[in-house]
Coordinates of C-alpha atoms and ligand atoms in Angstrom, one line a residue:
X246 CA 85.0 51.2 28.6
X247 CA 89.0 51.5 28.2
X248 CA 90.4 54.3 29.9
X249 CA 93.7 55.4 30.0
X250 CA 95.7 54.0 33.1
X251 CA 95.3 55.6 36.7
X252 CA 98.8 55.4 38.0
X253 CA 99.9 56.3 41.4
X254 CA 102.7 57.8 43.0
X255 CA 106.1 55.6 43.3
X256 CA 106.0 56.0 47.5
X257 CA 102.8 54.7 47.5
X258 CA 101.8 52.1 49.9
X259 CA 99.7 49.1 48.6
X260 CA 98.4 47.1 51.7
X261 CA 96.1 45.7 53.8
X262 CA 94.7 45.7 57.7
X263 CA 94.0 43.3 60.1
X264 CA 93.5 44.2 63.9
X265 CA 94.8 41.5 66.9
X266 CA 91.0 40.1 68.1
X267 CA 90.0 39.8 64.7
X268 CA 93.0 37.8 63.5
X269 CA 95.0 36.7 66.4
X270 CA 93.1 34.0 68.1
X271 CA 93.2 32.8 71.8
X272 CA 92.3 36.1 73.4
X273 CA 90.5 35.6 76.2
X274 CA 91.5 38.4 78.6
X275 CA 89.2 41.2 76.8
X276 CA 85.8 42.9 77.2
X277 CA 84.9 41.3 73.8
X278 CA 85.5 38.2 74.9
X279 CA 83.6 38.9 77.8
X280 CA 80.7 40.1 75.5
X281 CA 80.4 36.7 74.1
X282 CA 79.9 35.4 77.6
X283 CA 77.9 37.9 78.5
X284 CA 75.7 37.5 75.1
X285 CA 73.2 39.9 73.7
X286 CA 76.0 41.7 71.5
X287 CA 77.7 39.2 69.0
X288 CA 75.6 36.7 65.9
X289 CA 75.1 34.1 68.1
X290 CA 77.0 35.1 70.9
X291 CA 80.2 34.1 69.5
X292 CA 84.4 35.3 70.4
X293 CA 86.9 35.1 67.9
X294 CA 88.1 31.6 69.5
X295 CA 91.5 30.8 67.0
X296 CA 90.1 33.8 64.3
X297 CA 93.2 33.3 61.9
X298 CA 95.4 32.2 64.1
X299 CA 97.9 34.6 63.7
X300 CA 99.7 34.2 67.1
X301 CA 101.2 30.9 65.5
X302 CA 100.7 31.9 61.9
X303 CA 100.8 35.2 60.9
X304 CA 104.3 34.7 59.1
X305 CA 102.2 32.3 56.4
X306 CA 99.8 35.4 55.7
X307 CA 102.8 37.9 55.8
X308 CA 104.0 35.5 52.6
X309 CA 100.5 35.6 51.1
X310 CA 101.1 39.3 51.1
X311 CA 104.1 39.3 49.2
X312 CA 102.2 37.3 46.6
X313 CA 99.8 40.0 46.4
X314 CA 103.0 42.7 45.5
X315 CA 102.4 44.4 49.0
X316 CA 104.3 47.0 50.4
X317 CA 102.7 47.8 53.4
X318 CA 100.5 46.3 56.3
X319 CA 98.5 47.9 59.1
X320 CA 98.1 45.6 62.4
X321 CA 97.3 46.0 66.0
X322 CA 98.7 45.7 69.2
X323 CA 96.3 43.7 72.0
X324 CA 97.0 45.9 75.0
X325 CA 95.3 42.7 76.8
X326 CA 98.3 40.5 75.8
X327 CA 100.4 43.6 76.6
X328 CA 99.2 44.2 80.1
X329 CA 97.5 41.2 80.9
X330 CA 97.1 42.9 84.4
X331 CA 97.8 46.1 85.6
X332 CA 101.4 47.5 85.7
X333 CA 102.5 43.7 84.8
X334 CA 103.9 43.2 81.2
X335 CA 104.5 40.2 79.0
X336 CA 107.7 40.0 77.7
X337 CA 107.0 37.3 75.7
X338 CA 103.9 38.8 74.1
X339 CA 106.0 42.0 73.3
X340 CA 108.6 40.1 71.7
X341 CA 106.3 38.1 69.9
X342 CA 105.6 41.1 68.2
X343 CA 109.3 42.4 67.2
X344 CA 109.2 39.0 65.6
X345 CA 105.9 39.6 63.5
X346 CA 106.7 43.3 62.4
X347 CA 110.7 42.2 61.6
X348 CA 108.8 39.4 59.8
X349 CA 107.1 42.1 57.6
X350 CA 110.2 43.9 56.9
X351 CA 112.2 41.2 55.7
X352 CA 109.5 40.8 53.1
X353 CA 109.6 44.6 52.2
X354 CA 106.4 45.3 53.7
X355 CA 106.3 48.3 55.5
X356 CA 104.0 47.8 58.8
X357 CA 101.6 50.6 60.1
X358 CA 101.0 49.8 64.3
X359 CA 97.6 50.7 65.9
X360 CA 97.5 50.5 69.5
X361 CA 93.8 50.2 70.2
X362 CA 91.6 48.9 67.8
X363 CA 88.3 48.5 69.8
X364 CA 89.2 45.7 72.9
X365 CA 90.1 46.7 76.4
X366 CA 91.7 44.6 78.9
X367 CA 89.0 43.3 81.4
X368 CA 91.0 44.8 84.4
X369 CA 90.3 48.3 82.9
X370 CA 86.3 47.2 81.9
X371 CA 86.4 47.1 85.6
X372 CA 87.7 49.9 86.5
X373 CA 85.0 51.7 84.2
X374 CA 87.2 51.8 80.7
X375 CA 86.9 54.3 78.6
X376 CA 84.4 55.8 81.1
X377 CA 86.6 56.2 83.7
X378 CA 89.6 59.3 83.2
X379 CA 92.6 56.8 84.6
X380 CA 92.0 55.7 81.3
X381 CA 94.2 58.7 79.9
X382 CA 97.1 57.9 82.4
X383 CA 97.0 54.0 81.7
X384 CA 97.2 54.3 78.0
X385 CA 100.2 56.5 78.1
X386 CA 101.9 54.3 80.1
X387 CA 100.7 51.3 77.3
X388 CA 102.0 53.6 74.9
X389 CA 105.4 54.2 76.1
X390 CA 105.9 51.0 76.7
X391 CA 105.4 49.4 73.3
X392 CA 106.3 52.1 71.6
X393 CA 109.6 51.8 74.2
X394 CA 110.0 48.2 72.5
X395 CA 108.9 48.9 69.0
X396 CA 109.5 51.7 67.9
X397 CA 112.8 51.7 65.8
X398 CA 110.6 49.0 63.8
X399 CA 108.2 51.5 62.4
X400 CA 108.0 55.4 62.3
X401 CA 104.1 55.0 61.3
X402 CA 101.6 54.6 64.4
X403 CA 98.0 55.0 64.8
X404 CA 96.8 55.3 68.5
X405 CA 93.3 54.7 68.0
X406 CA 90.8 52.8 65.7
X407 CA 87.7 54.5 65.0
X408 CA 87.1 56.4 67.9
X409 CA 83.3 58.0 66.9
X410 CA 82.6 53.9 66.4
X411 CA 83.5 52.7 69.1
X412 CA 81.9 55.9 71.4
X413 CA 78.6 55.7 69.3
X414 CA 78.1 51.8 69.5
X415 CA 79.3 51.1 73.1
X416 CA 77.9 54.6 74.9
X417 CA 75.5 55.8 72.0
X418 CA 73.6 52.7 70.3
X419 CA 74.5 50.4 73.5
X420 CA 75.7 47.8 70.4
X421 CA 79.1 47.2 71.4
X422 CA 80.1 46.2 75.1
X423 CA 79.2 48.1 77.3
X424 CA 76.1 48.6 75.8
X425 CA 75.0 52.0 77.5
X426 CA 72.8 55.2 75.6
X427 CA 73.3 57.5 76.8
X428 CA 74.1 61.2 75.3
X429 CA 76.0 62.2 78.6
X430 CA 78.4 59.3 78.9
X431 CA 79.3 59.3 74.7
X432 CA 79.9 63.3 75.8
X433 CA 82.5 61.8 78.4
X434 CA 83.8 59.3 76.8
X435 CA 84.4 61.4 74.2
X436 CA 86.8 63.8 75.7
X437 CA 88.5 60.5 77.5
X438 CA 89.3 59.0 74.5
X439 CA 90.7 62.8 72.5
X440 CA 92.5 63.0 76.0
X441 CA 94.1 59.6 75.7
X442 CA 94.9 59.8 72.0
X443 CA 96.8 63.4 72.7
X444 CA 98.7 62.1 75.9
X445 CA 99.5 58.5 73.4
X446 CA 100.9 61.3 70.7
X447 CA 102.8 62.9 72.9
X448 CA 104.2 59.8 74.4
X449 CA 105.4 58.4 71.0
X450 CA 106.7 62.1 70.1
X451 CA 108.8 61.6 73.0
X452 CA 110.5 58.6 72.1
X453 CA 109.9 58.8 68.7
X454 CA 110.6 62.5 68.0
X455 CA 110.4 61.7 63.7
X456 CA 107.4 59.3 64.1
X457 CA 104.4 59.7 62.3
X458 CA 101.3 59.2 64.5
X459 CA 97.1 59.5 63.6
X460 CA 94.4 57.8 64.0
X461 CA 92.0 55.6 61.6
X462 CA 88.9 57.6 61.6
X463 CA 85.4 56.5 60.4
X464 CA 84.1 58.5 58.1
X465 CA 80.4 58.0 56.8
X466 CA 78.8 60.0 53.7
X467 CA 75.7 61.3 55.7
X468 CA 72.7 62.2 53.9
X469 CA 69.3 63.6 54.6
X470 CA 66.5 60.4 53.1
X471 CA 64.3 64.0 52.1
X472 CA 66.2 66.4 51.1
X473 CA 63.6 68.7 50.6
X474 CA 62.7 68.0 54.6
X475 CA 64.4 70.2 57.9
X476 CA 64.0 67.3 59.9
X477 CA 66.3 65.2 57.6
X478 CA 68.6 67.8 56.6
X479 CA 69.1 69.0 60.3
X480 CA 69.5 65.3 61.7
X481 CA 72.2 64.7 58.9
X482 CA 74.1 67.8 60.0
X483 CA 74.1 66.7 63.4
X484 CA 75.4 63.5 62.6
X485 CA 78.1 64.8 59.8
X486 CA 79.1 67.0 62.3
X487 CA 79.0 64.6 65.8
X488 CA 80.3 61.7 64.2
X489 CA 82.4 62.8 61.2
X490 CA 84.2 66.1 62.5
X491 CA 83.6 66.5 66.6
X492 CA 86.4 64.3 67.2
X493 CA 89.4 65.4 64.4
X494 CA 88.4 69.7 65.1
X495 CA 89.5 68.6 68.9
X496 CA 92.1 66.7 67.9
X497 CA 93.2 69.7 65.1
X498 CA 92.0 72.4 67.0
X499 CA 92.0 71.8 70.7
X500 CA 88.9 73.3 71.1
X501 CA 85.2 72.1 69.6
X502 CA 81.2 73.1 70.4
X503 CA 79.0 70.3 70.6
X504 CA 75.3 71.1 69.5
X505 CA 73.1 72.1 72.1
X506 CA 75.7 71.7 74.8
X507 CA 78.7 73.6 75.9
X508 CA 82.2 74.2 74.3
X509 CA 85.0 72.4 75.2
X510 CA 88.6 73.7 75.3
X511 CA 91.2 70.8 75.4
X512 CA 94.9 72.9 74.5
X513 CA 96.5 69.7 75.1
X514 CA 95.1 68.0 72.3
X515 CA 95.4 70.4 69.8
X516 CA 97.8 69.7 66.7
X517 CA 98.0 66.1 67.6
X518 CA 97.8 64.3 64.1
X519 CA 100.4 64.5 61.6
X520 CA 98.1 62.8 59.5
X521 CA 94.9 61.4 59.4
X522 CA 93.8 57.9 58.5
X523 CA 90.1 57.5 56.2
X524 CA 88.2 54.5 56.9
X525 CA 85.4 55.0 54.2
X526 CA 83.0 51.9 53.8
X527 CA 79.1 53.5 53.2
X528 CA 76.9 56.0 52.8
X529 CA 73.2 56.2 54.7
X530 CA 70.6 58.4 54.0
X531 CA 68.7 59.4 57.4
X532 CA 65.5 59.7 58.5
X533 CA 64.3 61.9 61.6
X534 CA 60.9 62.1 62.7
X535 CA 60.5 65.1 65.3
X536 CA 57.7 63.9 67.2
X537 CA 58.9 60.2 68.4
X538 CA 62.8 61.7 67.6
X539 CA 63.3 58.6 65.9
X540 CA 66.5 58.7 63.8
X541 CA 66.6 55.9 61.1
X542 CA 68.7 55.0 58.3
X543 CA 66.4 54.2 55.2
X544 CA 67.5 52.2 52.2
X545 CA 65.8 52.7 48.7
X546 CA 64.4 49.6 47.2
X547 CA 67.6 48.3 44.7
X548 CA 70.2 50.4 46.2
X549 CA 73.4 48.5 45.7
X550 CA 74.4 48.2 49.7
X551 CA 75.4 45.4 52.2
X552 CA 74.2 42.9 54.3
X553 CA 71.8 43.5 57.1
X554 CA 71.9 47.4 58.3
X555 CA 75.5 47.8 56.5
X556 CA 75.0 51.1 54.3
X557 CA 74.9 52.1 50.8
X558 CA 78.0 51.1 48.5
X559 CA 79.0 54.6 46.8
X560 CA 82.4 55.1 45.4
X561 CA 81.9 58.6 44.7
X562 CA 82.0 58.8 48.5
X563 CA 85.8 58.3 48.5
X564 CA 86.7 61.5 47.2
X565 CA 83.6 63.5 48.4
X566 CA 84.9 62.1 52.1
X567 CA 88.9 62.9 50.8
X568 CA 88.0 66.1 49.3
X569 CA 86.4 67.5 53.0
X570 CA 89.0 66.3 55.3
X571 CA 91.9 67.8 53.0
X572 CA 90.1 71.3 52.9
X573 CA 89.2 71.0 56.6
X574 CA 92.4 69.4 58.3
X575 CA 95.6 70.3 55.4
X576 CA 96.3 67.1 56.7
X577 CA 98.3 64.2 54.7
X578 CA 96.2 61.7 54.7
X579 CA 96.1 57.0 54.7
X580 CA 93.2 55.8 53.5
X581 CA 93.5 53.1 56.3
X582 CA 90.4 51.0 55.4
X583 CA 88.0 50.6 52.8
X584 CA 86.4 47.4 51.8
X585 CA 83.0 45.1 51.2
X586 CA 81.7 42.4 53.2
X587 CA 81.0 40.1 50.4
X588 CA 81.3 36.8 50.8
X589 CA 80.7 36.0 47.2
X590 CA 83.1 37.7 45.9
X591 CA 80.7 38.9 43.1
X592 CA 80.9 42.9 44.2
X593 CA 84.3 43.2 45.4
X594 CA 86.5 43.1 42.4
X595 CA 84.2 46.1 41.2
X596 CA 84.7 47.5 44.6
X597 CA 88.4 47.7 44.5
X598 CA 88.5 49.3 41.4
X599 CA 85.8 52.3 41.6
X600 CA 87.0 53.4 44.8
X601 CA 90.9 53.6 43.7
X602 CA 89.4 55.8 40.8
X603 CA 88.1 57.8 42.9
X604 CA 91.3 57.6 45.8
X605 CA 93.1 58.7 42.0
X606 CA 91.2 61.2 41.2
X607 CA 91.7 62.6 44.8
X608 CA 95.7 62.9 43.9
X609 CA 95.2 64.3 40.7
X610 CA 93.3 67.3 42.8
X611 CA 97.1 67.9 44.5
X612 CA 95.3 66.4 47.5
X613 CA 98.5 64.4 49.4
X614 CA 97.5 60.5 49.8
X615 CA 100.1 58.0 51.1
X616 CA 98.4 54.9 50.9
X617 CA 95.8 52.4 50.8
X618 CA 95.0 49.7 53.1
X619 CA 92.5 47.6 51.9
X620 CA 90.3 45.8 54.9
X621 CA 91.4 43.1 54.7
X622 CA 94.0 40.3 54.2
X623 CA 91.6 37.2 55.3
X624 CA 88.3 36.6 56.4
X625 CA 87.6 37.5 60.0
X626 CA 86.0 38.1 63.0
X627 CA 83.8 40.7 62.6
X628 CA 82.8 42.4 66.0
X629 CA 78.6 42.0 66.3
X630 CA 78.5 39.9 63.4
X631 CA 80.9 37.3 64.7
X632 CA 81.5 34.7 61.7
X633 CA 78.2 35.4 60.2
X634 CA 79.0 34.4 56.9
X635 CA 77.5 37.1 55.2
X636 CA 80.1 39.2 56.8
X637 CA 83.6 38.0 55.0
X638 CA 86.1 40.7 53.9
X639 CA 88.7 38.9 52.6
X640 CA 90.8 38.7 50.0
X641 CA 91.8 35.1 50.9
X642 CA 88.7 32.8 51.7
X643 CA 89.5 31.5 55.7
X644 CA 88.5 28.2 56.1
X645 CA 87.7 28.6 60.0
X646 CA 87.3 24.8 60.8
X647 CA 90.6 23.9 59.0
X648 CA 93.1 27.5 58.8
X649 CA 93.2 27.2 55.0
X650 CA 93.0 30.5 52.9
X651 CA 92.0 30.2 49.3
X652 CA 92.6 33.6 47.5
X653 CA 89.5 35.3 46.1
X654 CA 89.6 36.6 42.2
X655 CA 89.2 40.1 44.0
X656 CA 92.5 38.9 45.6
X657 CA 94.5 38.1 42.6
X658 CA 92.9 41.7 40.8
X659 CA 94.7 43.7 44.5
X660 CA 97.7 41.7 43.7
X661 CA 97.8 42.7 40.0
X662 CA 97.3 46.4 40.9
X663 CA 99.3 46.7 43.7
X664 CA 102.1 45.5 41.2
X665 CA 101.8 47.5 38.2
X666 CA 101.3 50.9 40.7
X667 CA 97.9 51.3 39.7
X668 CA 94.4 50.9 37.5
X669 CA 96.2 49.9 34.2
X670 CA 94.6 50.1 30.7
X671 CA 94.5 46.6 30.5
X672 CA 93.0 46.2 34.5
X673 CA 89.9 49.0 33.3
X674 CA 89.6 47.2 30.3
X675 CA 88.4 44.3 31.8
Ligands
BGC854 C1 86.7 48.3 61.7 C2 87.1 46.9 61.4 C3 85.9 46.1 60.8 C4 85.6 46.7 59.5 C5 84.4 46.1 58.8 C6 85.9 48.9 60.7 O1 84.7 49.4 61.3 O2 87.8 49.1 62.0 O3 87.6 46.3 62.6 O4 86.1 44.8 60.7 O5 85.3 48.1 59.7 O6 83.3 46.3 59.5

């Protein structure tokens, strides 16, 4: 089929993420670390050992970027490099940094920073994480202090990665460390971490009074396995609601009701995005059965979806998902990840291209979209699934053993989009 071409704005960014455990390599100091010792949590119990090696490297990938005609890059801060203990910075570490994000600049790539993208430092595991409300105090001070060293390198920060993944996996499904399920402590946790995103927006405000700060926010297109059933349709509410919007209405609104348990008024945190970041990988279809309250994600036999338990591949998702968050929020909005675990390669050229239709289609509605940051650069670690090799993202091949990259033909399709501005006749066509 040859369509005519999908252009997109001039501003807009063309990039990729990373995050510092998945990428950096040698982090030690960490509760995911610790998982791997631990075991029970990771594909065969692994850490992310050298990952990509970035600490030594990540100038080599920042020119692999340019290759691919990028404008933009979104990478995260270790706050266990930061603060390897408490109240005691690295200097070094910091300045590491300075040198990675000037690095980007001089190659006209724009960098986005996120603070926290799922690791803790093992001195605040101990002191109960994101369980314990110092947490709030501690990562203002974190905050303030990068954002005291980097800010004038980037106006664009995100404070926290996925917050309704990492409360449903480490307090909810008891996946990620510490692996606790329990409905009371997600609840907790859950006003912890809006409470420590709003005092980390406020911080950068601060010092930053023009920045631009969000968050990356997982966002899954829930629906009920029967339609035709309550049980389904009322478990898929529940989670659209809980997962998708509990988090942003505090974070919007200050205030929120969580089903069948109390209201909660947070002034504090209200109007504390001045955008909002879409991570939109899947949709599930759920299954609830009332008598054992089993809630299960069912998969229908040929449904094009990933590996293992990752969900259903649906592009149309993309804008259904952009669509609800710009009539809810009026938000501008990054779509700060999106990608395929494919190790093939044979899905994700496909990928790339039906779901920037639909990010297209999305602007043509008038809805404001900055960005696009596809997930990701290289091959990484990838939380519970370690270096499975069934779970590779890249758009360069990482040659763990050796360090080498080899770019993917989904790679070299990015590359050719991100440089002509969009889907061009000639890109459809093919
Ligand atoms: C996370 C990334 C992860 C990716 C693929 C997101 O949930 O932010 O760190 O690697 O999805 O699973």
């Amino acid at each position: 089929m040859v369509s005519s071409p999908l252009l997109f704005p001039d501003f807009f960014r063309w990039g990729t993420a990373t995050s510092s455990y998945q990428v950096e390599g040698n982090l030690t100091n960490n509760d995911w670390f610790a998982a791997a010792q631990t075991g029970g949590y990771i594909y065969q119990d692994q850490a992310a050992g050298l990952a990509c090696d970035w600490w030594n490297r990540a100038e080599e990938d920042f020119d692999r970027m340019v290759t691919l005609n990028q404008n933009a890059h979104r990478l995260s801060i270790e706050w266990s490099r930061i603060e390897p203990s408490p109240g005691v910075w690295d200097n070094d570490a910091l300045a590491r940094y300075r040198e990675m994000l000037i690095g980007l600049h001089q190659r006209g790539i724009e960098p986005m920073v996120t603070l926290h993208h799922f690791t803790n430092p093992l001195w605040l595991t101990e002191q109960g994480g994101w369980d314990n409300e110092a947490i709030i105090g501690l990562f203002e001070r974190y905050t303030q202090k990068v954002v005291s060293v980097l800010g004038d390198l980037t106006p664009i920060w995100c404070t926290i990665n996925e917050p309704a993944v990492m409360i449903s996996h480490a307090y909810g499904l008891g996946r990620f460390p510490p692996g606790i399920r329990d409905f009371n402590a997600w609840l907790r946790v859950a006003i912890n971490v809006v409470r420590s995103h709003a005092a980390s927006y406020h911080a950068i405000h601060r010092l930053l009074p023009n920045a631009q700060v969000g968050i990356a926010k997982h966002m899954v297109l829930w629906k009920p396995w029967r339609p035709f059933l309550p049980n389904d349709q009322i478990a898929t509410h529940f989670l659209e609601y809980l997962f998708n919007h509990l988090l942003l209405t505090m974070m919007t609104r200050g205030i929120t009701r969580v089903p069948g348990r109390r209201s909660y008024l947070l002034p504090e945190t209200a109007n504390t995005l001045d955008w909002i970041g879409l991570n939109y990988y899947t949709r599930y279809r759920i299954q609830f059965e009332l008598f054992s309250s089993q809630l299960k994600p069912r998969f229908k036999p040929g449904a094009m979806k990933g590996p293992g338990e990752w969900g259903e591949i649906h592009p149309q998702g993309m804008l259904i998902m952009l669509k609800q968050l710009w009539q809810r929020y009026r938000l501008p909005i990054y779509i700060t990840e999106n990608g395929i675990p494919d190790h093939t390669d044979a899905h994700r050229p496909e990928f790339i291209i039906s779901h920037l239709s639909q990010v297209w289609q999305a602007i043509e509605k008038q809805i404001p979209i900055l960005g696009y940051y596809f997930w990701s650069l290289v091959d990484n670690f990838e939380w519970t699934e370690g270096y499975n090799p069934s779970f590779r993202f890249g758009l360069f091949g990482v040659d763990f053993e050796t360090q080498e990259r080899h770019l993917r033909p989904s790679g070299k399709l990015y590359g050719e989009i991100s440089k002509q501005g969009g889907l061009t006749s000639e890109i459809l066509a093919r």
